């Protein structure tokens, strides 16, 4: 099925560094979501974006909904060891009278060197 | 409360067994989803229920049979599975409508078919 282009696929960073990852699509989405998944657990919603150009923060996390509605980025400032995990972007197009169907990126695996 | 509860957390079954996965949410969401996820890959949509009716089946083999007994519960009945069906099975729920339809995931059931 359709997937989003998420980059980078993996990154190793020093504790305290800032992290940036992004997703791009060839088609428009109404909603962009960012999830974090720890091993053996389900994805946890970090940030939801609903309007083109919207910039939203959640603690050390900041995400933006691209103005063209075809891209989004997630920044993590001052990374800490517990930021380790896989981060997924997801685009959503609501289906009339139904829940929205999510299209996921391939994930960015974040490893932090303590 | 943004909790989606899945049981069991782990399941090992033989190829001739019949088992069921269960999912429960009390957020008043009227859309519920089953996803399948392989290691370090994004979740893949299997089924969507909206208002307790099956609205999307992503061409899933009939050995997987979903059921939505009421607005809070979602089951996935398993029969005659193959070893390649071993994966993390995720349940999610969301509101239905044009906005704020972000999906919340459960912690998953780790299924091993032997």
PDB file of C-alpha atoms in Angstrom:
ATOM      1  CA  UNK A   1       0.000   0.000   0.000  1.00  0.00           C
ATOM      2  CA  UNK A   2       0.918   3.671  -0.087  1.00  0.00           C
ATOM      3  CA  UNK A   3       3.652   4.757   2.317  1.00  0.00           C
ATOM      4  CA  UNK A   4       5.188   8.004   3.331  1.00  0.00           C
ATOM      5  CA  UNK A   5       8.878   8.789   2.833  1.00  0.00           C
ATOM      6  CA  UNK A   6      10.311   9.179   6.317  1.00  0.00           C
ATOM      7  CA  UNK A   7      13.934  10.124   6.958  1.00  0.00           C
ATOM      8  CA  UNK A   8      16.360   9.436   8.349  1.00  0.00           C
ATOM      9  CA  UNK A   9      15.760   5.702   8.836  1.00  0.00           C
ATOM     10  CA  UNK A  10      18.023   5.656  11.901  1.00  0.00           C
ATOM     11  CA  UNK A  11      20.231   7.976  13.867  1.00  0.00           C
ATOM     12  CA  UNK A  12      22.736   7.824  16.728  1.00  0.00           C
ATOM     13  CA  UNK A  13      23.110  10.955  18.746  1.00  0.00           C
ATOM     14  CA  UNK A  14      24.808  12.181  21.864  1.00  0.00           C
ATOM     15  CA  UNK A  15      22.626  12.944  24.871  1.00  0.00           C
ATOM     16  CA  UNK A  16      21.704  16.612  24.861  1.00  0.00           C
ATOM     17  CA  UNK A  17      21.712  16.974  21.099  1.00  0.00           C
ATOM     18  CA  UNK A  18      18.724  18.096  19.065  1.00  0.00           C
ATOM     19  CA  UNK A  19      17.069  15.662  16.647  1.00  0.00           C
ATOM     20  CA  UNK A  20      15.123  16.307  13.483  1.00  0.00           C
ATOM     21  CA  UNK A  21      13.147  13.914  11.291  1.00  0.00           C
ATOM     22  CA  UNK A  22      10.658  14.459   8.505  1.00  0.00           C
ATOM     23  CA  UNK A  23       8.048  12.845   6.316  1.00  0.00           C
ATOM     24  CA  UNK A  24       7.039  13.647   2.772  1.00  0.00           C
ATOM     25  CA  UNK A  25       4.227  12.459   0.575  1.00  0.00           C
ATOM     26  CA  UNK A  26       3.211  12.817  -3.044  1.00  0.00           C
ATOM     27  CA  UNK A  27      -0.381  13.446  -1.957  1.00  0.00           C
ATOM     28  CA  UNK A  28      -2.203  15.692   0.479  1.00  0.00           C
ATOM     29  CA  UNK A  29      -3.266  14.737   3.986  1.00  0.00           C
ATOM     30  CA  UNK A  30      -5.794  16.405   6.276  1.00  0.00           C
ATOM     31  CA  UNK A  31      -3.989  15.354   9.437  1.00  0.00           C
ATOM     32  CA  UNK A  32      -0.400  14.500  10.352  1.00  0.00           C
ATOM     33  CA  UNK A  33       0.348  12.417  13.432  1.00  0.00           C
ATOM     34  CA  UNK A  34       3.616  11.540  15.131  1.00  0.00           C
ATOM     35  CA  UNK A  35       3.926   8.377  17.236  1.00  0.00           C
ATOM     36  CA  UNK A  36       6.735   6.850  19.326  1.00  0.00           C
ATOM     37  CA  UNK A  37       6.973   3.112  19.823  1.00  0.00           C
ATOM     38  CA  UNK A  38       9.072   1.295  22.396  1.00  0.00           C
ATOM     39  CA  UNK A  39      10.036  -2.368  21.846  1.00  0.00           C
ATOM     40  CA  UNK A  40       7.103  -4.726  22.452  1.00  0.00           C
ATOM     41  CA  UNK A  41       4.657  -1.878  23.036  1.00  0.00           C
ATOM     42  CA  UNK A  42       2.037  -0.118  20.951  1.00  0.00           C
ATOM     43  CA  UNK A  43       2.651   3.288  19.325  1.00  0.00           C
ATOM     44  CA  UNK A  44       2.026   6.242  21.608  1.00  0.00           C
ATOM     45  CA  UNK A  45       0.644   9.438  20.104  1.00  0.00           C
ATOM     46  CA  UNK A  46       3.034  12.354  20.576  1.00  0.00           C
ATOM     47  CA  UNK A  47       1.575  15.174  18.490  1.00  0.00           C
ATOM     48  CA  UNK A  48      -1.423  15.623  16.181  1.00  0.00           C
ATOM     49  CA  UNK A  49      -1.493  18.367  13.520  1.00  0.00           C
ATOM     50  CA  UNK A  50      -4.680  19.476  11.774  1.00  0.00           C
ATOM     51  CA  UNK A  51      -3.959  22.664   9.841  1.00  0.00           C
ATOM     52  CA  UNK A  52      -1.473  23.450   7.101  1.00  0.00           C
ATOM     53  CA  UNK A  53       1.346  25.516   8.576  1.00  0.00           C
ATOM     54  CA  UNK A  54       0.446  24.544  12.152  1.00  0.00           C
ATOM     55  CA  UNK A  55       3.378  24.390  14.565  1.00  0.00           C
ATOM     56  CA  UNK A  56       2.727  22.460  17.789  1.00  0.00           C
ATOM     57  CA  UNK A  57       4.922  21.703  20.796  1.00  0.00           C
ATOM     58  CA  UNK A  58       4.680  19.020  23.450  1.00  0.00           C
ATOM     59  CA  UNK A  59       7.462  19.503  25.980  1.00  0.00           C
ATOM     60  CA  UNK A  60      10.768  19.018  24.168  1.00  0.00           C
ATOM     61  CA  UNK A  61       8.957  17.960  20.985  1.00  0.00           C
ATOM     62  CA  UNK A  62       7.947  20.318  18.205  1.00  0.00           C
ATOM     63  CA  UNK A  63       6.167  19.320  15.019  1.00  0.00           C
ATOM     64  CA  UNK A  64       4.910  21.203  11.989  1.00  0.00           C
ATOM     65  CA  UNK A  65       2.287  20.502   9.345  1.00  0.00           C
ATOM     66  CA  UNK A  66       3.786  21.561   6.021  1.00  0.00           C
ATOM     67  CA  UNK A  67       2.129  24.413   4.175  1.00  0.00           C
ATOM     68  CA  UNK A  68       1.638  22.227   1.089  1.00  0.00           C
ATOM     69  CA  UNK A  69      -0.038  19.542   3.301  1.00  0.00           C
ATOM     70  CA  UNK A  70       2.379  16.999   1.837  1.00  0.00           C
ATOM     71  CA  UNK A  71       5.012  17.000   4.558  1.00  0.00           C
ATOM     72  CA  UNK A  72       5.687  17.260   8.275  1.00  0.00           C
ATOM     73  CA  UNK A  73       8.716  17.380  10.547  1.00  0.00           C
ATOM     74  CA  UNK A  74       9.364  16.471  14.178  1.00  0.00           C
ATOM     75  CA  UNK A  75      12.125  18.023  16.281  1.00  0.00           C
ATOM     76  CA  UNK A  76      13.296  16.747  19.656  1.00  0.00           C
ATOM     77  CA  UNK A  77      15.384  19.168  21.666  1.00  0.00           C
ATOM     78  CA  UNK A  78      18.028  18.202  24.236  1.00  0.00           C
ATOM     79  CA  UNK A  79      17.610  14.449  23.753  1.00  0.00           C
ATOM     80  CA  UNK A  80      17.758  12.101  26.749  1.00  0.00           C
ATOM     81  CA  UNK A  81      18.192   8.301  26.947  1.00  0.00           C
ATOM     82  CA  UNK A  82      14.448   7.665  27.240  1.00  0.00           C
ATOM     83  CA  UNK A  83      13.945   9.196  23.787  1.00  0.00           C
ATOM     84  CA  UNK A  84      15.260   5.911  22.345  1.00  0.00           C
ATOM     85  CA  UNK A  85      12.676   4.158  20.220  1.00  0.00           C
ATOM     86  CA  UNK A  86      11.093   4.172  16.795  1.00  0.00           C
ATOM     87  CA  UNK A  87       9.258   7.284  15.680  1.00  0.00           C
ATOM     88  CA  UNK A  88       6.533   6.977  13.053  1.00  0.00           C
ATOM     89  CA  UNK A  89       4.825   9.711  11.120  1.00  0.00           C
ATOM     90  CA  UNK A  90       1.332   9.025   9.844  1.00  0.00           C
ATOM     91  CA  UNK A  91      -0.852  10.901   7.416  1.00  0.00           C
ATOM     92  CA  UNK A  92      -4.597  10.634   7.656  1.00  0.00           C
ATOM     93  CA  UNK A  93      -7.459  11.252   5.300  1.00  0.00           C
ATOM     94  CA  UNK A  94     -10.809  11.075   7.085  1.00  0.00           C
ATOM     95  CA  UNK A  95     -13.301   8.835   5.338  1.00  0.00           C
ATOM     96  CA  UNK A  96     -16.893  10.091   5.367  1.00  0.00           C
ATOM     97  CA  UNK A  97     -18.769   8.788   8.406  1.00  0.00           C
ATOM     98  CA  UNK A  98     -15.841   6.559   9.328  1.00  0.00           C
ATOM     99  CA  UNK A  99     -12.621   6.786  11.218  1.00  0.00           C
ATOM    100  CA  UNK A 100      -9.560   8.026   9.383  1.00  0.00           C
ATOM    101  CA  UNK A 101      -7.287   5.634   7.496  1.00  0.00           C
ATOM    102  CA  UNK A 102      -3.657   6.064   8.544  1.00  0.00           C
ATOM    103  CA  UNK A 103      -0.737   5.893   6.123  1.00  0.00           C
ATOM    104  CA  UNK A 104       2.533   5.339   8.000  1.00  0.00           C
ATOM    105  CA  UNK A 105       6.104   6.285   7.271  1.00  0.00           C
ATOM    106  CA  UNK A 106       8.791   3.598   7.542  1.00  0.00           C
ATOM    107  CA  UNK A 107       9.951   4.889  10.903  1.00  0.00           C
ATOM    108  CA  UNK A 108      13.037   6.571  12.318  1.00  0.00           C
ATOM    109  CA  UNK A 109      14.931   4.474  14.853  1.00  0.00           C
ATOM    110  CA  UNK A 110      16.554   6.719  17.439  1.00  0.00           C
ATOM    111  CA  UNK A 111      19.462   5.545  19.546  1.00  0.00           C
ATOM    112  CA  UNK A 112      21.048   7.800  22.126  1.00  0.00           C
ATOM    113  CA  UNK A 113      24.574   7.367  23.456  1.00  0.00           C
ATOM    114  CA  UNK A 114      24.491   8.147  27.193  1.00  0.00           C
TER     115      UNK A 114
ATOM    116  CA  UNK B   1      -8.499   8.492  29.813  1.00  0.00           C
ATOM    117  CA  UNK B   2      -6.818   7.672  26.498  1.00  0.00           C
ATOM    118  CA  UNK B   3      -6.393   3.975  27.149  1.00  0.00           C
ATOM    119  CA  UNK B   4      -6.985   1.102  24.784  1.00  0.00           C
ATOM    120  CA  UNK B   5      -6.613  -2.257  26.543  1.00  0.00           C
ATOM    121  CA  UNK B   6      -5.650  -5.428  24.690  1.00  0.00           C
ATOM    122  CA  UNK B   7      -5.620  -8.988  25.990  1.00  0.00           C
ATOM    123  CA  UNK B   8      -3.701 -11.188  26.077  1.00  0.00           C
ATOM    124  CA  UNK B   9      -0.311  -9.467  25.898  1.00  0.00           C
ATOM    125  CA  UNK B  10       1.348 -12.634  24.577  1.00  0.00           C
ATOM    126  CA  UNK B  11      -0.163 -15.619  22.767  1.00  0.00           C
ATOM    127  CA  UNK B  12       1.394 -18.793  21.401  1.00  0.00           C
ATOM    128  CA  UNK B  13      -0.846 -20.973  19.273  1.00  0.00           C
ATOM    129  CA  UNK B  14      -0.572 -23.980  17.020  1.00  0.00           C
ATOM    130  CA  UNK B  15      -1.657 -23.905  13.414  1.00  0.00           C
ATOM    131  CA  UNK B  16      -4.805 -25.914  14.184  1.00  0.00           C
ATOM    132  CA  UNK B  17      -5.863 -23.835  17.195  1.00  0.00           C
ATOM    133  CA  UNK B  18      -8.668 -21.298  17.468  1.00  0.00           C
ATOM    134  CA  UNK B  19      -7.992 -18.259  19.619  1.00  0.00           C
ATOM    135  CA  UNK B  20      -9.286 -14.719  20.012  1.00  0.00           C
ATOM    136  CA  UNK B  21      -7.679 -11.367  20.654  1.00  0.00           C
ATOM    137  CA  UNK B  22      -9.655  -8.802  22.621  1.00  0.00           C
ATOM    138  CA  UNK B  23      -9.631  -5.013  22.683  1.00  0.00           C
ATOM    139  CA  UNK B  24     -11.546  -2.554  24.856  1.00  0.00           C
ATOM    140  CA  UNK B  25     -11.804   1.233  24.985  1.00  0.00           C
ATOM    141  CA  UNK B  26     -13.942   3.585  27.070  1.00  0.00           C
ATOM    142  CA  UNK B  27     -13.233   6.862  25.305  1.00  0.00           C
ATOM    143  CA  UNK B  28     -16.562   6.885  23.483  1.00  0.00           C
ATOM    144  CA  UNK B  29     -14.790   6.334  20.160  1.00  0.00           C
ATOM    145  CA  UNK B  30     -16.973   4.913  17.409  1.00  0.00           C
ATOM    146  CA  UNK B  31     -14.160   3.772  15.093  1.00  0.00           C
ATOM    147  CA  UNK B  32     -11.978   0.817  16.016  1.00  0.00           C
ATOM    148  CA  UNK B  33      -9.115  -0.754  14.082  1.00  0.00           C
ATOM    149  CA  UNK B  34      -6.943  -3.843  13.854  1.00  0.00           C
ATOM    150  CA  UNK B  35      -3.360  -3.480  12.648  1.00  0.00           C
ATOM    151  CA  UNK B  36      -0.633  -6.071  12.115  1.00  0.00           C
ATOM    152  CA  UNK B  37       2.994  -5.102  12.701  1.00  0.00           C
ATOM    153  CA  UNK B  38       6.219  -6.959  11.935  1.00  0.00           C
ATOM    154  CA  UNK B  39       9.428  -6.101  13.754  1.00  0.00           C
ATOM    155  CA  UNK B  40      10.756  -2.598  13.002  1.00  0.00           C
ATOM    156  CA  UNK B  41       8.112  -2.084  10.292  1.00  0.00           C
ATOM    157  CA  UNK B  42       5.149   0.295  10.348  1.00  0.00           C
ATOM    158  CA  UNK B  43       1.723  -1.034  11.342  1.00  0.00           C
ATOM    159  CA  UNK B  44      -0.381  -2.389   8.463  1.00  0.00           C
ATOM    160  CA  UNK B  45      -4.124  -1.807   8.533  1.00  0.00           C
ATOM    161  CA  UNK B  46      -6.283  -4.943   8.573  1.00  0.00           C
ATOM    162  CA  UNK B  47      -9.840  -3.883   9.472  1.00  0.00           C
ATOM    163  CA  UNK B  48     -11.817  -0.770  10.380  1.00  0.00           C
ATOM    164  CA  UNK B  49     -15.130  -0.765  12.228  1.00  0.00           C
ATOM    165  CA  UNK B  50     -17.274   2.370  12.252  1.00  0.00           C
ATOM    166  CA  UNK B  51     -20.380   2.471  14.424  1.00  0.00           C
ATOM    167  CA  UNK B  52     -19.923  -1.248  15.052  1.00  0.00           C
ATOM    168  CA  UNK B  53     -20.071  -2.076  11.349  1.00  0.00           C
ATOM    169  CA  UNK B  54     -17.147  -3.356   9.275  1.00  0.00           C
ATOM    170  CA  UNK B  55     -16.231  -0.504   6.934  1.00  0.00           C
ATOM    171  CA  UNK B  56     -12.766  -1.478   5.664  1.00  0.00           C
ATOM    172  CA  UNK B  57     -11.233  -4.922   5.097  1.00  0.00           C
ATOM    173  CA  UNK B  58      -7.769  -4.619   3.605  1.00  0.00           C
ATOM    174  CA  UNK B  59      -8.014  -7.949   1.752  1.00  0.00           C
ATOM    175  CA  UNK B  60      -7.184  -9.884   4.913  1.00  0.00           C
ATOM    176  CA  UNK B  61      -7.273 -13.722   4.673  1.00  0.00           C
ATOM    177  CA  UNK B  62     -10.419 -15.311   6.086  1.00  0.00           C
ATOM    178  CA  UNK B  63      -8.438 -17.067   8.809  1.00  0.00           C
ATOM    179  CA  UNK B  64      -8.680 -13.669  10.548  1.00  0.00           C
ATOM    180  CA  UNK B  65     -12.271 -12.862  11.524  1.00  0.00           C
ATOM    181  CA  UNK B  66     -13.069  -9.567  13.250  1.00  0.00           C
ATOM    182  CA  UNK B  67     -16.080  -8.909  15.444  1.00  0.00           C
ATOM    183  CA  UNK B  68     -17.390  -5.760  17.126  1.00  0.00           C
ATOM    184  CA  UNK B  69     -19.951  -6.808  19.780  1.00  0.00           C
ATOM    185  CA  UNK B  70     -20.551  -3.232  20.978  1.00  0.00           C
ATOM    186  CA  UNK B  71     -19.089   0.254  20.777  1.00  0.00           C
ATOM    187  CA  UNK B  72     -16.414  -0.490  23.395  1.00  0.00           C
ATOM    188  CA  UNK B  73     -15.220  -3.938  22.342  1.00  0.00           C
ATOM    189  CA  UNK B  74     -13.393  -5.342  19.348  1.00  0.00           C
ATOM    190  CA  UNK B  75     -12.341  -8.953  18.870  1.00  0.00           C
ATOM    191  CA  UNK B  76     -10.145 -10.707  16.348  1.00  0.00           C
ATOM    192  CA  UNK B  77     -10.839 -14.418  15.975  1.00  0.00           C
ATOM    193  CA  UNK B  78      -7.958 -16.531  14.729  1.00  0.00           C
ATOM    194  CA  UNK B  79      -8.190 -19.946  13.098  1.00  0.00           C
ATOM    195  CA  UNK B  80      -5.741 -22.103  11.148  1.00  0.00           C
ATOM    196  CA  UNK B  81      -3.000 -19.486  11.179  1.00  0.00           C
ATOM    197  CA  UNK B  82       0.378 -19.885   9.522  1.00  0.00           C
ATOM    198  CA  UNK B  83       3.809 -19.222  11.077  1.00  0.00           C
ATOM    199  CA  UNK B  84       4.145 -16.099   8.903  1.00  0.00           C
ATOM    200  CA  UNK B  85       1.139 -14.651  10.760  1.00  0.00           C
ATOM    201  CA  UNK B  86       3.352 -14.277  13.823  1.00  0.00           C
ATOM    202  CA  UNK B  87       3.463 -10.544  14.568  1.00  0.00           C
ATOM    203  CA  UNK B  88       2.375  -7.815  16.978  1.00  0.00           C
ATOM    204  CA  UNK B  89      -1.370  -7.227  16.599  1.00  0.00           C
ATOM    205  CA  UNK B  90      -2.460  -3.745  17.511  1.00  0.00           C
ATOM    206  CA  UNK B  91      -5.905  -2.417  18.246  1.00  0.00           C
ATOM    207  CA  UNK B  92      -6.674   1.292  17.933  1.00  0.00           C
ATOM    208  CA  UNK B  93      -9.672   3.563  18.311  1.00  0.00           C
ATOM    209  CA  UNK B  94     -10.627   7.059  17.225  1.00  0.00           C
ATOM    210  CA  UNK B  95     -13.512   9.443  16.922  1.00  0.00           C
ATOM    211  CA  UNK B  96     -15.481   9.526  13.702  1.00  0.00           C
ATOM    212  CA  UNK B  97     -15.803  12.765  11.819  1.00  0.00           C
ATOM    213  CA  UNK B  98     -13.895  15.455   9.986  1.00  0.00           C
ATOM    214  CA  UNK B  99     -11.613  16.555  12.803  1.00  0.00           C
ATOM    215  CA  UNK B 100      -9.723  15.221  15.812  1.00  0.00           C
ATOM    216  CA  UNK B 101      -9.760  11.683  14.493  1.00  0.00           C
ATOM    217  CA  UNK B 102      -6.337  10.777  15.804  1.00  0.00           C
ATOM    218  CA  UNK B 103      -6.005   7.085  16.624  1.00  0.00           C
ATOM    219  CA  UNK B 104      -4.962   5.782  20.033  1.00  0.00           C
ATOM    220  CA  UNK B 105      -3.282   2.380  20.122  1.00  0.00           C
ATOM    221  CA  UNK B 106      -3.288  -0.425  22.644  1.00  0.00           C
ATOM    222  CA  UNK B 107      -0.085  -2.089  23.832  1.00  0.00           C
ATOM    223  CA  UNK B 108      -0.569  -4.942  21.381  1.00  0.00           C
ATOM    224  CA  UNK B 109      -0.728  -8.732  21.501  1.00  0.00           C
ATOM    225  CA  UNK B 110       2.494 -10.509  20.555  1.00  0.00           C
ATOM    226  CA  UNK B 111       1.302 -13.563  18.598  1.00  0.00           C
ATOM    227  CA  UNK B 112       3.540 -16.524  17.848  1.00  0.00           C
ATOM    228  CA  UNK B 113       2.222 -19.296  15.583  1.00  0.00           C
ATOM    229  CA  UNK B 114       4.064 -22.602  15.941  1.00  0.00           C
TER     230      UNK B 114
END
